[in-house]
JSON list of C-alpha atoms in Angstrom, two decimals:
[
{"chain": "L", "resi": 1359, "resn": "UNK", "atom": "CA", "xyz": [42.29, -50.83, 9.08]},
{"chain": "L", "resi": 1360, "resn": "UNK", "atom": "CA", "xyz": [40.37, -47.71, 9.91]},
{"chain": "L", "resi": 1361, "resn": "UNK", "atom": "CA", "xyz": [41.37, -44.88, 7.59]},
{"chain": "L", "resi": 1362, "resn": "UNK", "atom": "CA", "xyz": [39.35, -42.06, 9.14]},
{"chain": "L", "resi": 1363, "resn": "UNK", "atom": "CA", "xyz": [36.95, -41.17, 11.94]},
{"chain": "L", "resi": 1364, "resn": "UNK", "atom": "CA", "xyz": [34.55, -38.30, 11.30]},
{"chain": "L", "resi": 1365, "resn": "UNK", "atom": "CA", "xyz": [31.87, -36.70, 13.45]},
{"chain": "L", "resi": 1366, "resn": "UNK", "atom": "CA", "xyz": [29.44, -34.19, 11.93]},
{"chain": "L", "resi": 1367, "resn": "UNK", "atom": "CA", "xyz": [26.44, -32.32, 13.23]},
{"chain": "L", "resi": 1368, "resn": "UNK", "atom": "CA", "xyz": [23.17, -32.27, 11.28]},
{"chain": "L", "resi": 1369, "resn": "UNK", "atom": "CA", "xyz": [24.29, -29.13, 9.44]},
{"chain": "L", "resi": 1370, "resn": "UNK", "atom": "CA", "xyz": [27.44, -30.79, 8.10]},
{"chain": "L", "resi": 1371, "resn": "UNK", "atom": "CA", "xyz": [29.89, -28.99, 10.39]},
{"chain": "L", "resi": 1372, "resn": "UNK", "atom": "CA", "xyz": [32.72, -31.35, 11.32]},
{"chain": "L", "resi": 1373, "resn": "UNK", "atom": "CA", "xyz": [33.16, -31.82, 15.06]},
{"chain": "L", "resi": 1374, "resn": "UNK", "atom": "CA", "xyz": [35.95, -34.39, 14.73]},
{"chain": "L", "resi": 1375, "resn": "UNK", "atom": "CA", "xyz": [38.10, -35.32, 11.76]},
{"chain": "L", "resi": 1376, "resn": "UNK", "atom": "CA", "xyz": [40.85, -37.84, 12.34]},
{"chain": "L", "resi": 1377, "resn": "UNK", "atom": "CA", "xyz": [42.61, -39.36, 9.31]},
{"chain": "L", "resi": 1378, "resn": "UNK", "atom": "CA", "xyz": [44.91, -42.33, 9.83]},
{"chain": "L", "resi": 1379, "resn": "UNK", "atom": "CA", "xyz": [46.10, -42.35, 6.21]},
{"chain": "L", "resi": 1380, "resn": "UNK", "atom": "CA", "xyz": [47.88, -39.49, 4.53]},
{"chain": "L", "resi": 1381, "resn": "UNK", "atom": "CA", "xyz": [45.72, -37.47, 2.14]},
{"chain": "L", "resi": 1382, "resn": "UNK", "atom": "CA", "xyz": [46.08, -34.02, 0.68]},
{"chain": "L", "resi": 1383, "resn": "UNK", "atom": "CA", "xyz": [44.07, -31.41, 2.53]},
{"chain": "L", "resi": 1384, "resn": "UNK", "atom": "CA", "xyz": [42.01, -30.64, -0.58]},
{"chain": "L", "resi": 1385, "resn": "UNK", "atom": "CA", "xyz": [41.07, -34.34, -0.92]},
{"chain": "L", "resi": 1386, "resn": "UNK", "atom": "CA", "xyz": [40.18, -34.47, 2.78]},
{"chain": "L", "resi": 1387, "resn": "UNK", "atom": "CA", "xyz": [37.89, -31.44, 2.46]},
{"chain": "L", "resi": 1388, "resn": "UNK", "atom": "CA", "xyz": [36.13, -32.79, -0.63]},
{"chain": "L", "resi": 1389, "resn": "UNK", "atom": "CA", "xyz": [35.80, -36.21, 1.00]},
{"chain": "L", "resi": 1390, "resn": "UNK", "atom": "CA", "xyz": [34.28, -34.74, 4.15]},
{"chain": "L", "resi": 1391, "resn": "UNK", "atom": "CA", "xyz": [31.75, -32.80, 2.09]},
{"chain": "L", "resi": 1392, "resn": "UNK", "atom": "CA", "xyz": [30.90, -35.73, -0.16]},
{"chain": "L", "resi": 1393, "resn": "UNK", "atom": "CA", "xyz": [30.51, -38.23, 2.68]},
{"chain": "L", "resi": 1394, "resn": "UNK", "atom": "CA", "xyz": [28.27, -35.91, 4.67]},
{"chain": "L", "resi": 1395, "resn": "UNK", "atom": "CA", "xyz": [26.08, -35.38, 1.62]},
{"chain": "L", "resi": 1396, "resn": "UNK", "atom": "CA", "xyz": [25.78, -39.13, 1.05]},
{"chain": "L", "resi": 1397, "resn": "UNK", "atom": "CA", "xyz": [25.07, -39.99, 4.67]},
{"chain": "L", "resi": 1398, "resn": "UNK", "atom": "CA", "xyz": [22.69, -37.13, 5.46]},
{"chain": "L", "resi": 1399, "resn": "UNK", "atom": "CA", "xyz": [20.43, -37.84, 2.47]},
{"chain": "L", "resi": 1400, "resn": "UNK", "atom": "CA", "xyz": [19.89, -41.49, 3.35]},
{"chain": "L", "resi": 1401, "resn": "UNK", "atom": "CA", "xyz": [16.59, -42.45, 4.98]},
{"chain": "L", "resi": 1402, "resn": "UNK", "atom": "CA", "xyz": [16.65, -43.67, 8.59]},
{"chain": "L", "resi": 1403, "resn": "UNK", "atom": "CA", "xyz": [15.55, -47.12, 7.45]},
{"chain": "L", "resi": 1404, "resn": "UNK", "atom": "CA", "xyz": [18.57, -47.51, 5.13]},
{"chain": "L", "resi": 1405, "resn": "UNK", "atom": "CA", "xyz": [21.58, -49.68, 5.90]},
{"chain": "L", "resi": 1406, "resn": "UNK", "atom": "CA", "xyz": [24.44, -48.04, 7.82]},
{"chain": "L", "resi": 1407, "resn": "UNK", "atom": "CA", "xyz": [27.11, -49.21, 5.34]},
{"chain": "L", "resi": 1408, "resn": "UNK", "atom": "CA", "xyz": [28.04, -47.50, 2.06]},
{"chain": "L", "resi": 1409, "resn": "UNK", "atom": "CA", "xyz": [30.68, -48.02, -0.56]},
{"chain": "L", "resi": 1410, "resn": "UNK", "atom": "CA", "xyz": [33.33, -45.33, -0.46]},
{"chain": "L", "resi": 1411, "resn": "UNK", "atom": "CA", "xyz": [32.76, -42.43, -2.87]},
{"chain": "L", "resi": 1412, "resn": "UNK", "atom": "CA", "xyz": [34.96, -42.58, -5.98]},
{"chain": "L", "resi": 1413, "resn": "UNK", "atom": "CA", "xyz": [36.90, -39.51, -4.81]},
{"chain": "L", "resi": 1414, "resn": "UNK", "atom": "CA", "xyz": [38.98, -41.44, -2.27]},
{"chain": "L", "resi": 1415, "resn": "UNK", "atom": "CA", "xyz": [38.88, -44.76, -4.07]},
{"chain": "L", "resi": 1416, "resn": "UNK", "atom": "CA", "xyz": [40.61, -43.10, -7.05]},
{"chain": "L", "resi": 1417, "resn": "UNK", "atom": "CA", "xyz": [43.11, -41.17, -4.93]},
{"chain": "L", "resi": 1418, "resn": "UNK", "atom": "CA", "xyz": [44.46, -44.16, -3.03]},
{"chain": "L", "resi": 1419, "resn": "UNK", "atom": "CA", "xyz": [47.86, -45.28, -4.22]},
{"chain": "L", "resi": 1420, "resn": "UNK", "atom": "CA", "xyz": [48.09, -48.69, -5.83]},
{"chain": "L", "resi": 1421, "resn": "UNK", "atom": "CA", "xyz": [50.77, -50.32, -7.91]},
{"chain": "L", "resi": 1422, "resn": "UNK", "atom": "CA", "xyz": [48.40, -52.29, -10.10]},
{"chain": "L", "resi": 1423, "resn": "UNK", "atom": "CA", "xyz": [44.94, -51.23, -11.16]},
{"chain": "L", "resi": 1424, "resn": "UNK", "atom": "CA", "xyz": [43.87, -54.75, -12.22]},
{"chain": "L", "resi": 1425, "resn": "UNK", "atom": "CA", "xyz": [44.10, -56.26, -8.73]},
{"chain": "L", "resi": 1426, "resn": "UNK", "atom": "CA", "xyz": [42.05, -55.02, -5.79]},
{"chain": "L", "resi": 1427, "resn": "UNK", "atom": "CA", "xyz": [44.07, -54.38, -2.62]},
{"chain": "L", "resi": 1428, "resn": "UNK", "atom": "CA", "xyz": [42.79, -55.13, 0.87]},
{"chain": "L", "resi": 1429, "resn": "UNK", "atom": "CA", "xyz": [44.46, -52.03, 2.31]},
{"chain": "L", "resi": 1430, "resn": "UNK", "atom": "CA", "xyz": [42.59, -49.45, 0.22]},
{"chain": "L", "resi": 1431, "resn": "UNK", "atom": "CA", "xyz": [39.70, -47.63, 1.88]},
{"chain": "L", "resi": 1432, "resn": "UNK", "atom": "CA", "xyz": [36.42, -49.01, 0.60]},
{"chain": "L", "resi": 1433, "resn": "UNK", "atom": "CA", "xyz": [33.64, -48.90, 3.21]},
{"chain": "L", "resi": 1434, "resn": "UNK", "atom": "CA", "xyz": [31.84, -46.07, 5.00]},
{"chain": "L", "resi": 1435, "resn": "UNK", "atom": "CA", "xyz": [30.12, -47.14, 8.22]},
{"chain": "L", "resi": 1436, "resn": "UNK", "atom": "CA", "xyz": [28.02, -44.64, 10.15]},
{"chain": "L", "resi": 1437, "resn": "UNK", "atom": "CA", "xyz": [25.47, -44.12, 12.93]},
{"chain": "L", "resi": 1438, "resn": "UNK", "atom": "CA", "xyz": [23.22, -41.13, 13.47]},
{"chain": "L", "resi": 1439, "resn": "UNK", "atom": "CA", "xyz": [22.55, -40.16, 17.09]},
{"chain": "L", "resi": 1440, "resn": "UNK", "atom": "CA", "xyz": [20.25, -37.18, 17.73]},
{"chain": "L", "resi": 1441, "resn": "UNK", "atom": "CA", "xyz": [22.21, -34.27, 16.21]},
{"chain": "L", "resi": 1442, "resn": "UNK", "atom": "CA", "xyz": [25.48, -36.05, 15.38]},
{"chain": "L", "resi": 1443, "resn": "UNK", "atom": "CA", "xyz": [26.72, -38.43, 12.69]},
{"chain": "L", "resi": 1444, "resn": "UNK", "atom": "CA", "xyz": [29.59, -40.77, 13.68]},
{"chain": "L", "resi": 1445, "resn": "UNK", "atom": "CA", "xyz": [31.37, -42.06, 10.56]},
{"chain": "L", "resi": 1446, "resn": "UNK", "atom": "CA", "xyz": [34.21, -44.54, 10.04]},
{"chain": "L", "resi": 1447, "resn": "UNK", "atom": "CA", "xyz": [36.04, -45.05, 6.75]},
{"chain": "L", "resi": 1448, "resn": "UNK", "atom": "CA", "xyz": [37.74, -48.44, 6.62]},
{"chain": "L", "resi": 1449, "resn": "UNK", "atom": "CA", "xyz": [39.24, -51.12, 4.41]},
{"chain": "L", "resi": 1450, "resn": "UNK", "atom": "CA", "xyz": [37.32, -54.18, 3.29]},
{"chain": "L", "resi": 1451, "resn": "UNK", "atom": "CA", "xyz": [39.17, -56.28, 5.89]},
{"chain": "L", "resi": 1452, "resn": "UNK", "atom": "CA", "xyz": [37.22, -54.65, 8.74]},
{"chain": "L", "resi": 1453, "resn": "UNK", "atom": "CA", "xyz": [33.86, -56.08, 9.70]},
{"chain": "L", "resi": 1454, "resn": "UNK", "atom": "CA", "xyz": [31.11, -53.48, 9.26]},
{"chain": "L", "resi": 1455, "resn": "UNK", "atom": "CA", "xyz": [29.20, -54.92, 12.22]},
{"chain": "L", "resi": 1456, "resn": "UNK", "atom": "CA", "xyz": [32.30, -54.66, 14.41]},
{"chain": "L", "resi": 1457, "resn": "UNK", "atom": "CA", "xyz": [32.67, -51.03, 13.29]},
{"chain": "L", "resi": 1458, "resn": "UNK", "atom": "CA", "xyz": [29.06, -50.31, 14.27]},
{"chain": "L", "resi": 1459, "resn": "UNK", "atom": "CA", "xyz": [29.84, -51.79, 17.68]},
{"chain": "L", "resi": 1460, "resn": "UNK", "atom": "CA", "xyz": [32.96, -49.62, 17.87]},
{"chain": "L", "resi": 1461, "resn": "UNK", "atom": "CA", "xyz": [30.87, -46.52, 17.18]},
{"chain": "L", "resi": 1462, "resn": "UNK", "atom": "CA", "xyz": [28.42, -47.61, 19.89]},
{"chain": "L", "resi": 1463, "resn": "UNK", "atom": "CA", "xyz": [31.24, -48.06, 22.44]},
{"chain": "L", "resi": 1464, "resn": "UNK", "atom": "CA", "xyz": [32.73, -44.68, 21.46]},
{"chain": "L", "resi": 1465, "resn": "UNK", "atom": "CA", "xyz": [29.38, -42.93, 21.98]},
{"chain": "L", "resi": 1466, "resn": "UNK", "atom": "CA", "xyz": [28.72, -44.75, 25.26]},
{"chain": "L", "resi": 1467, "resn": "UNK", "atom": "CA", "xyz": [32.19, -43.82, 26.54]},
{"chain": "L", "resi": 1468, "resn": "UNK", "atom": "CA", "xyz": [31.56, -40.16, 25.67]},
{"chain": "L", "resi": 1469, "resn": "UNK", "atom": "CA", "xyz": [28.16, -40.41, 27.36]},
{"chain": "L", "resi": 1470, "resn": "UNK", "atom": "CA", "xyz": [29.75, -41.70, 30.57]},
{"chain": "L", "resi": 1471, "resn": "UNK", "atom": "CA", "xyz": [32.51, -39.10, 30.50]},
{"chain": "L", "resi": 1472, "resn": "UNK", "atom": "CA", "xyz": [30.18, -36.15, 29.87]},
{"chain": "L", "resi": 1473, "resn": "UNK", "atom": "CA", "xyz": [27.04, -37.48, 31.62]},
{"chain": "L", "resi": 1474, "resn": "UNK", "atom": "CA", "xyz": [24.60, -37.28, 28.71]},
{"chain": "L", "resi": 1475, "resn": "UNK", "atom": "CA", "xyz": [26.87, -36.07, 25.92]},
{"chain": "L", "resi": 1476, "resn": "UNK", "atom": "CA", "xyz": [25.75, -33.36, 23.53]},
{"chain": "L", "resi": 1477, "resn": "UNK", "atom": "CA", "xyz": [27.34, -31.47, 20.66]},
{"chain": "L", "resi": 1478, "resn": "UNK", "atom": "CA", "xyz": [28.55, -28.64, 22.90]},
{"chain": "L", "resi": 1479, "resn": "UNK", "atom": "CA", "xyz": [30.49, -31.14, 25.03]},
{"chain": "L", "resi": 1480, "resn": "UNK", "atom": "CA", "xyz": [32.41, -32.17, 21.92]},
{"chain": "L", "resi": 1481, "resn": "UNK", "atom": "CA", "xyz": [33.11, -28.57, 20.96]},
{"chain": "L", "resi": 1482, "resn": "UNK", "atom": "CA", "xyz": [34.32, -27.32, 24.35]},
{"chain": "L", "resi": 1483, "resn": "UNK", "atom": "CA", "xyz": [36.00, -30.54, 25.52]},
{"chain": "L", "resi": 1484, "resn": "UNK", "atom": "CA", "xyz": [37.73, -31.64, 22.34]},
{"chain": "L", "resi": 1485, "resn": "UNK", "atom": "CA", "xyz": [40.71, -32.91, 24.37]},
{"chain": "L", "resi": 1486, "resn": "UNK", "atom": "CA", "xyz": [38.48, -35.51, 26.01]},
{"chain": "L", "resi": 1487, "resn": "UNK", "atom": "CA", "xyz": [36.99, -36.40, 22.63]},
{"chain": "L", "resi": 1488, "resn": "UNK", "atom": "CA", "xyz": [40.45, -37.02, 21.15]},
{"chain": "L", "resi": 1489, "resn": "UNK", "atom": "CA", "xyz": [41.63, -38.85, 24.29]},
{"chain": "L", "resi": 1490, "resn": "UNK", "atom": "CA", "xyz": [38.64, -41.20, 24.09]},
{"chain": "L", "resi": 1491, "resn": "UNK", "atom": "CA", "xyz": [39.34, -41.92, 20.44]},
{"chain": "L", "resi": 1492, "resn": "UNK", "atom": "CA", "xyz": [43.04, -42.38, 21.27]},
{"chain": "L", "resi": 1493, "resn": "UNK", "atom": "CA", "xyz": [42.19, -44.98, 23.91]},
{"chain": "L", "resi": 1494, "resn": "UNK", "atom": "CA", "xyz": [40.24, -46.98, 21.33]},
{"chain": "L", "resi": 1495, "resn": "UNK", "atom": "CA", "xyz": [42.13, -46.55, 18.03]},
{"chain": "L", "resi": 1496, "resn": "UNK", "atom": "CA", "xyz": [45.86, -46.11, 17.50]},
{"chain": "L", "resi": 1497, "resn": "UNK", "atom": "CA", "xyz": [47.23, -45.66, 13.99]},
{"chain": "L", "resi": 1498, "resn": "UNK", "atom": "CA", "xyz": [44.01, -46.95, 12.45]},
{"chain": "L", "resi": 1499, "resn": "UNK", "atom": "CA", "xyz": [44.01, -50.16, 14.48]},
{"chain": "L", "resi": 1500, "resn": "UNK", "atom": "CA", "xyz": [41.39, -50.86, 17.14]},
{"chain": "L", "resi": 1501, "resn": "UNK", "atom": "CA", "xyz": [43.22, -51.48, 20.41]},
{"chain": "L", "resi": 1502, "resn": "UNK", "atom": "CA", "xyz": [40.45, -51.35, 23.03]},
{"chain": "L", "resi": 1503, "resn": "UNK", "atom": "CA", "xyz": [36.70, -51.87, 22.97]},
{"chain": "L", "resi": 1504, "resn": "UNK", "atom": "CA", "xyz": [35.99, -52.54, 26.65]},
{"chain": "L", "resi": 1505, "resn": "UNK", "atom": "CA", "xyz": [33.87, -49.59, 27.74]},
{"chain": "L", "resi": 1506, "resn": "UNK", "atom": "CA", "xyz": [35.08, -49.53, 31.36]},
{"chain": "L", "resi": 1507, "resn": "UNK", "atom": "CA", "xyz": [38.76, -49.62, 30.34]},
{"chain": "L", "resi": 1508, "resn": "UNK", "atom": "CA", "xyz": [38.30, -46.82, 27.82]},
{"chain": "L", "resi": 1509, "resn": "UNK", "atom": "CA", "xyz": [36.53, -44.59, 30.36]},
{"chain": "L", "resi": 1510, "resn": "UNK", "atom": "CA", "xyz": [39.11, -45.32, 33.08]},
{"chain": "L", "resi": 1511, "resn": "UNK", "atom": "CA", "xyz": [41.97, -44.62, 30.67]},
{"chain": "L", "resi": 1512, "resn": "UNK", "atom": "CA", "xyz": [40.55, -41.21, 29.75]},
{"chain": "L", "resi": 1513, "resn": "UNK", "atom": "CA", "xyz": [39.83, -40.36, 33.40]},
{"chain": "L", "resi": 1514, "resn": "UNK", "atom": "CA", "xyz": [43.39, -41.41, 34.27]},
{"chain": "L", "resi": 1515, "resn": "UNK", "atom": "CA", "xyz": [44.76, -39.04, 31.63]},
{"chain": "L", "resi": 1516, "resn": "UNK", "atom": "CA", "xyz": [42.65, -36.23, 33.07]},
{"chain": "L", "resi": 1517, "resn": "UNK", "atom": "CA", "xyz": [44.00, -36.92, 36.59]},
{"chain": "L", "resi": 1518, "resn": "UNK", "atom": "CA", "xyz": [47.58, -36.76, 35.32]},
{"chain": "L", "resi": 1519, "resn": "UNK", "atom": "CA", "xyz": [46.88, -33.53, 33.45]},
{"chain": "L", "resi": 1520, "resn": "UNK", "atom": "CA", "xyz": [45.38, -31.88, 36.54]},
{"chain": "L", "resi": 1521, "resn": "UNK", "atom": "CA", "xyz": [48.19, -32.98, 38.89]},
{"chain": "L", "resi": 1522, "resn": "UNK", "atom": "CA", "xyz": [50.30, -30.09, 40.21]},
{"chain": "L", "resi": 1523, "resn": "UNK", "atom": "CA", "xyz": [53.68, -29.71, 38.52]},
{"chain": "L", "resi": 1524, "resn": "UNK", "atom": "CA", "xyz": [55.75, -30.33, 41.67]},
{"chain": "L", "resi": 1525, "resn": "UNK", "atom": "CA", "xyz": [53.77, -33.33, 42.93]},
{"chain": "L", "resi": 1526, "resn": "UNK", "atom": "CA", "xyz": [55.97, -36.35, 43.54]},
{"chain": "L", "resi": 1527, "resn": "UNK", "atom": "CA", "xyz": [59.21, -34.35, 43.73]},
{"chain": "L", "resi": 1528, "resn": "UNK", "atom": "CA", "xyz": [59.65, -34.28, 47.48]},
{"chain": "L", "resi": 1529, "resn": "UNK", "atom": "CA", "xyz": [62.97, -33.81, 49.20]},
{"chain": "L", "resi": 1530, "resn": "UNK", "atom": "CA", "xyz": [64.90, -32.32, 46.32]},
{"chain": "L", "resi": 1531, "resn": "UNK", "atom": "CA", "xyz": [65.64, -35.70, 44.74]},
{"chain": "L", "resi": 1532, "resn": "UNK", "atom": "CA", "xyz": [64.83, -36.35, 41.09]},
{"chain": "L", "resi": 1533, "resn": "UNK", "atom": "CA", "xyz": [65.67, -35.35, 37.59]},
{"chain": "L", "resi": 1534, "resn": "UNK", "atom": "CA", "xyz": [66.44, -31.68, 37.32]},
{"chain": "L", "resi": 1535, "resn": "UNK", "atom": "CA", "xyz": [66.49, -30.95, 41.04]},
{"chain": "L", "resi": 1536, "resn": "UNK", "atom": "CA", "xyz": [69.46, -29.46, 42.85]},
{"chain": "L", "resi": 1537, "resn": "UNK", "atom": "CA", "xyz": [70.87, -30.01, 46.34]},
{"chain": "L", "resi": 1538, "resn": "UNK", "atom": "CA", "xyz": [72.38, -27.54, 48.68]},
{"chain": "L", "resi": 1539, "resn": "UNK", "atom": "CA", "xyz": [72.03, -23.84, 48.99]},
{"chain": "L", "resi": 1540, "resn": "UNK", "atom": "CA", "xyz": [73.68, -22.35, 45.96]},
{"chain": "L", "resi": 1541, "resn": "UNK", "atom": "CA", "xyz": [76.20, -24.90, 44.75]},
{"chain": "L", "resi": 1542, "resn": "UNK", "atom": "CA", "xyz": [73.84, -26.34, 42.07]},
{"chain": "L", "resi": 1543, "resn": "UNK", "atom": "CA", "xyz": [74.84, -30.00, 42.20]},
{"chain": "L", "resi": 1544, "resn": "UNK", "atom": "CA", "xyz": [72.94, -32.22, 39.76]},
{"chain": "L", "resi": 1545, "resn": "UNK", "atom": "CA", "xyz": [71.21, -35.04, 41.63]},
{"chain": "L", "resi": 1546, "resn": "UNK", "atom": "CA", "xyz": [69.63, -36.68, 38.59]},
{"chain": "L", "resi": 1547, "resn": "UNK", "atom": "CA", "xyz": [70.95, -39.60, 36.60]}
]
């Protein structure tokens, strides 16, 4: 399970923070700061996988401390593209290589949607950023990794959002429409 998706710029300013597990806001803020510090100080030649900092590992709820649980967050997977860090926090049941591929698909989808994505695109079009993530991950579970389907799903959402309010309500028939001059007869269900 994916517990969080984070996107930072090179200065450590979060551009996307999406947590799929419930954490206190103070823990989230400390985690964001700690993970950025860990990731940003690693050399480019280093592996893209890290163990989770003790901050979150200690705050996860478990009934027994002697047995490790597969549902506790334990791995940080990241990629650094130009001025942005894309970071996933996941459980040990997720494949780190699959998560790297997921990050790649996410970045490629954003690149297709924004035609050469940059940090400003993420700032001013955060709805598209969240819609893209929502097409790929729901509740911490990866639901779609096909690049074309993700891009078409986000574009379809944009078409629906831009559609005029009264489109498709021709002839006065439909939920909430009324017939006649002033007699206000409900023609819905």
